[in-house]
Tab-separated table of C-alpha atoms in Angstrom:
chain	number	residue	atom	x	y	z
A	199	MET	CA	0.000	0.000	0.000
A	200	ILE	CA	1.217	3.474	-0.908
A	201	ASN	CA	-0.186	6.657	0.621
A	202	THR	CA	-0.003	10.123	-0.874
A	203	PRO	CA	-1.406	13.268	0.752
A	204	ARG	CA	-4.905	12.551	-0.649
A	205	LEU	CA	-4.838	8.980	-1.930
A	206	LYS	CA	-4.238	5.379	-1.017
A	207	LEU	CA	-2.860	3.075	-3.718
A	208	ARG	CA	-3.792	-0.411	-2.601
A	209	GLN	CA	-4.711	-3.946	-3.527
A	210	TRP	CA	-8.123	-4.345	-5.127
A	211	GLN	CA	-11.093	-5.265	-2.927
A	212	PRO	CA	-14.388	-6.932	-3.903
A	213	ALA	CA	-16.213	-3.603	-3.463
A	214	ASP	CA	-14.045	-2.080	-6.229
A	215	PHE	CA	-15.371	-4.358	-8.952
A	216	ALA	CA	-18.810	-2.757	-9.434
A	217	PRO	CA	-17.567	0.845	-9.750
A	218	PHE	CA	-14.762	-0.382	-12.026
A	219	ALA	CA	-17.318	-2.148	-14.235
A	220	ALA	CA	-19.360	1.064	-14.399
A	221	MET	CA	-16.228	3.016	-15.433
A	222	SER	CA	-15.321	0.387	-18.025
A	223	ALA	CA	-18.790	0.690	-19.596
A	224	ASP	CA	-18.756	4.501	-19.639
A	225	PRO	CA	-18.192	5.876	-23.168
A	226	ILE	CA	-16.609	9.053	-21.764
A	227	VAL	CA	-14.074	7.206	-19.582
A	228	MET	CA	-13.361	4.715	-22.380
A	229	GLU	CA	-13.194	7.268	-25.203
A	230	PHE	CA	-9.590	6.385	-26.060
A	231	PHE	CA	-9.919	2.619	-25.722
A	232	PRO	CA	-11.018	0.400	-28.612
A	233	ALA	CA	-14.182	-0.864	-26.880
A	234	LEU	CA	-16.332	-0.629	-23.797
A	235	LEU	CA	-16.064	-3.598	-21.437
A	236	THR	CA	-18.928	-5.776	-20.301
A	237	THR	CA	-19.215	-6.451	-16.578
A	238	ASP	CA	-17.694	-9.916	-17.125
A	239	GLN	CA	-14.768	-8.454	-19.082
A	240	SER	CA	-14.218	-5.749	-16.476
A	241	ASN	CA	-14.334	-8.276	-13.613
A	242	ALA	CA	-11.869	-10.521	-15.446
A	243	MET	CA	-9.507	-7.570	-15.896
A	244	ALA	CA	-9.805	-6.616	-12.215
A	245	ASP	CA	-9.193	-10.253	-11.195
A	246	LYS	CA	-6.054	-10.328	-13.365
A	247	ILE	CA	-4.761	-7.035	-11.933
A	248	GLN	CA	-5.481	-8.210	-8.372
A	249	ALA	CA	-3.654	-11.508	-8.976
A	250	LYS	CA	-0.636	-9.691	-10.462
A	251	ILE	CA	-0.329	-7.464	-7.381
A	252	ALA	CA	-0.682	-10.488	-5.093
A	253	ASP	CA	1.978	-12.365	-7.091
A	254	GLN	CA	4.648	-9.668	-7.534
A	255	GLY	CA	3.732	-7.025	-4.949
A	256	TRP	CA	2.999	-4.270	-7.479
A	257	GLY	CA	0.872	-3.522	-10.494
A	258	PHE	CA	-2.110	-1.332	-11.283
A	259	TRP	CA	-3.237	-0.447	-7.761
A	260	ALA	CA	-6.764	0.615	-6.886
A	261	ILE	CA	-6.968	4.308	-6.002
A	262	GLU	CA	-8.912	5.163	-2.872
A	263	ILE	CA	-9.671	8.760	-1.905
A	264	LEU	CA	-8.461	9.061	1.702
A	265	GLU	CA	-11.068	11.621	2.744
A	266	THR	CA	-14.086	9.603	1.579
A	267	GLY	CA	-12.879	6.033	1.022
A	268	ALA	CA	-14.246	6.185	-2.547
A	269	PHE	CA	-12.767	3.998	-5.286
A	270	ALA	CA	-11.555	6.390	-7.999
A	271	GLY	CA	-9.967	4.011	-10.510
A	272	PHE	CA	-6.472	2.620	-10.838
A	273	VAL	CA	-2.904	3.707	-11.354
A	274	GLY	CA	0.328	1.810	-11.346
A	275	LEU	CA	2.949	-0.105	-13.190
A	276	GLY	CA	2.753	-2.973	-15.609
A	277	ARG	CA	4.629	-4.984	-18.168
A	278	PRO	CA	2.567	-4.951	-21.365
A	279	GLY	CA	1.631	-8.446	-22.449
A	280	TYR	CA	1.665	-7.756	-26.174
A	281	PRO	CA	4.468	-6.998	-28.653
A	282	LEU	CA	5.625	-3.394	-28.655
A	283	PRO	CA	8.541	-1.921	-30.630
A	284	PHE	CA	10.175	-0.716	-27.384
A	285	ALA	CA	9.612	-3.866	-25.280
A	286	PRO	CA	10.562	-5.147	-22.824
A	287	CYS	CA	9.427	-2.249	-20.686
A	288	VAL	CA	7.485	-1.196	-17.623
A	289	GLU	CA	4.722	1.325	-18.170
A	290	VAL	CA	2.979	3.687	-15.810
A	291	GLY	CA	-0.730	3.925	-16.528
A	292	TRP	CA	-4.032	5.018	-15.057
A	293	ARG	CA	-7.783	5.003	-15.536
A	294	LEU	CA	-9.987	7.165	-13.326
A	295	ASP	CA	-13.724	7.581	-13.171
A	296	LYS	CA	-14.723	10.903	-14.741
A	297	ALA	CA	-16.022	12.149	-11.365
A	298	PHE	CA	-12.366	12.296	-10.279
A	299	TRP	CA	-10.915	14.037	-13.342
A	300	GLY	CA	-9.400	17.504	-13.117
A	301	GLN	CA	-8.382	17.237	-9.466
A	302	GLY	CA	-4.748	16.190	-9.910
A	303	TYR	CA	-5.343	12.625	-8.722
A	304	ALA	CA	-3.796	10.947	-11.795
A	305	THR	CA	-0.639	13.054	-11.456
A	306	GLU	CA	-0.410	12.531	-7.689
A	307	ALA	CA	-0.900	8.768	-7.977
A	308	GLY	CA	1.300	8.510	-11.082
A	309	ASN	CA	4.137	10.237	-9.263
A	310	ALA	CA	3.766	7.774	-6.364
A	311	ALA	CA	3.931	4.909	-8.867
A	312	LEU	CA	7.099	6.383	-10.403
A	313	GLU	CA	8.631	6.782	-6.953
A	314	PHE	CA	7.962	3.083	-6.355
A	315	ALA	CA	9.409	2.210	-9.781
A	316	PHE	CA	12.655	4.073	-9.204
A	317	ASN	CA	13.169	3.695	-5.439
A	318	THR	CA	11.810	0.217	-4.764
A	319	LEU	CA	12.082	-1.607	-8.091
A	320	GLU	CA	15.191	0.390	-9.052
A	321	LEU	CA	14.117	0.566	-12.690
A	322	ALA	CA	16.264	2.524	-15.109
A	323	GLU	CA	13.293	3.806	-17.120
A	324	VAL	CA	9.504	3.846	-17.236
A	325	VAL	CA	7.366	4.468	-20.324
A	326	SER	CA	3.800	5.567	-20.893
A	327	PHE	CA	1.762	5.608	-24.075
A	328	THR	CA	-1.657	6.537	-25.313
A	329	ALA	CA	-3.609	7.192	-28.479
A	330	VAL	CA	-2.570	10.436	-30.184
A	331	PRO	CA	-5.953	12.150	-29.604
A	332	ASN	CA	-5.793	11.511	-25.830
A	333	VAL	CA	-4.338	14.873	-24.881
A	334	ARG	CA	-5.563	14.623	-21.253
A	335	SER	CA	-3.351	11.585	-20.596
A	336	GLN	CA	-0.479	13.202	-22.453
A	337	ALA	CA	-0.826	16.220	-20.146
A	338	VAL	CA	-0.523	13.899	-17.124
A	339	MET	CA	2.607	12.344	-18.654
A	340	GLN	CA	4.100	15.809	-19.077
A	341	ARG	CA	3.219	16.791	-15.484
A	342	LEU	CA	5.016	13.614	-14.375
A	343	GLY	CA	8.147	14.905	-16.108
A	344	MET	CA	7.960	12.406	-18.937
A	345	THR	CA	9.197	13.325	-22.408
A	346	ASN	CA	7.473	12.633	-25.707
A	347	THR	CA	10.002	10.564	-27.639
A	348	GLY	CA	8.500	11.410	-31.031
A	349	GLU	CA	8.524	7.648	-31.690
A	350	ASN	CA	4.855	7.125	-32.485
A	351	PHE	CA	3.787	3.537	-33.125
A	352	ASP	CA	0.749	1.573	-34.192
A	353	HIS	CA	-0.680	-0.170	-31.132
A	354	PRO	CA	-0.788	-3.914	-31.866
A	355	MET	CA	-4.113	-4.363	-30.022
A	356	VAL	CA	-5.945	-1.683	-32.026
A	357	PRO	CA	-7.163	-2.455	-35.555
A	358	GLU	CA	-5.092	-0.894	-38.322
A	359	GLY	CA	-6.703	2.275	-39.625
A	360	ASP	CA	-8.662	2.864	-36.416
A	361	ARG	CA	-8.448	6.463	-35.158
A	362	LEU	CA	-6.871	5.106	-31.931
A	363	CYS	CA	-4.166	2.996	-33.591
A	364	ASP	CA	-1.488	5.733	-33.706
A	365	HIS	CA	0.079	6.034	-30.233
A	366	VAL	CA	2.563	8.450	-28.684
A	367	LEU	CA	5.401	7.135	-26.509
A	368	TYR	CA	6.643	9.007	-23.444
A	369	ARG	CA	9.656	8.046	-21.306
A	370	ILE	CA	11.322	9.048	-18.081
A	371	THR	CA	14.615	7.721	-16.746
A	372	SER	CA	15.408	7.314	-13.092
A	373	ALA	CA	18.022	10.101	-13.410
A	374	GLN	CA	15.395	12.461	-14.856
A	375	TRP	CA	12.880	11.564	-12.159
A	376	PHE	CA	15.370	12.014	-9.288
A	377	ALA	CA	16.560	15.350	-10.767
A	378	GLN	CA	13.050	16.794	-10.585
A	379	GLN	CA	12.407	15.666	-6.987
């Protein structure tokens, strides 16, 4: 478990599954993903994330708002399970319910995930990527001190020609992260 001034990054709990399924079926939250998820698909994803954290001690943690105890989404670290031109890698990623957008939670939690990546896992570098039109996530990457590499790529899990296929790649090294702390 990781605490920030306003958030708790923690293992998933059974109560998180229903709000996560609602997020995963929300066209606004899922605007930059290829498809909405059914409740079964969302639950399977949450089960997989929960098992990964239990197995290795880190992953895409559930975000809990300290003041209210509300589940806000997830943030964390992962090793993509599909072929990428820059693999192997560890990515930092997030998905928050729209009720929690615009409050700095993704940046606060993302920074905590990067601190874990560089201090605990002692990684040399962390990447992040998103569809080109997803400027909100790119803004979070920039606030985290990540740099757009200019090495766009076609995401292998998005159909060719789809408006979400072209992805931007951001990186941050441990030296860069420590220099900005």
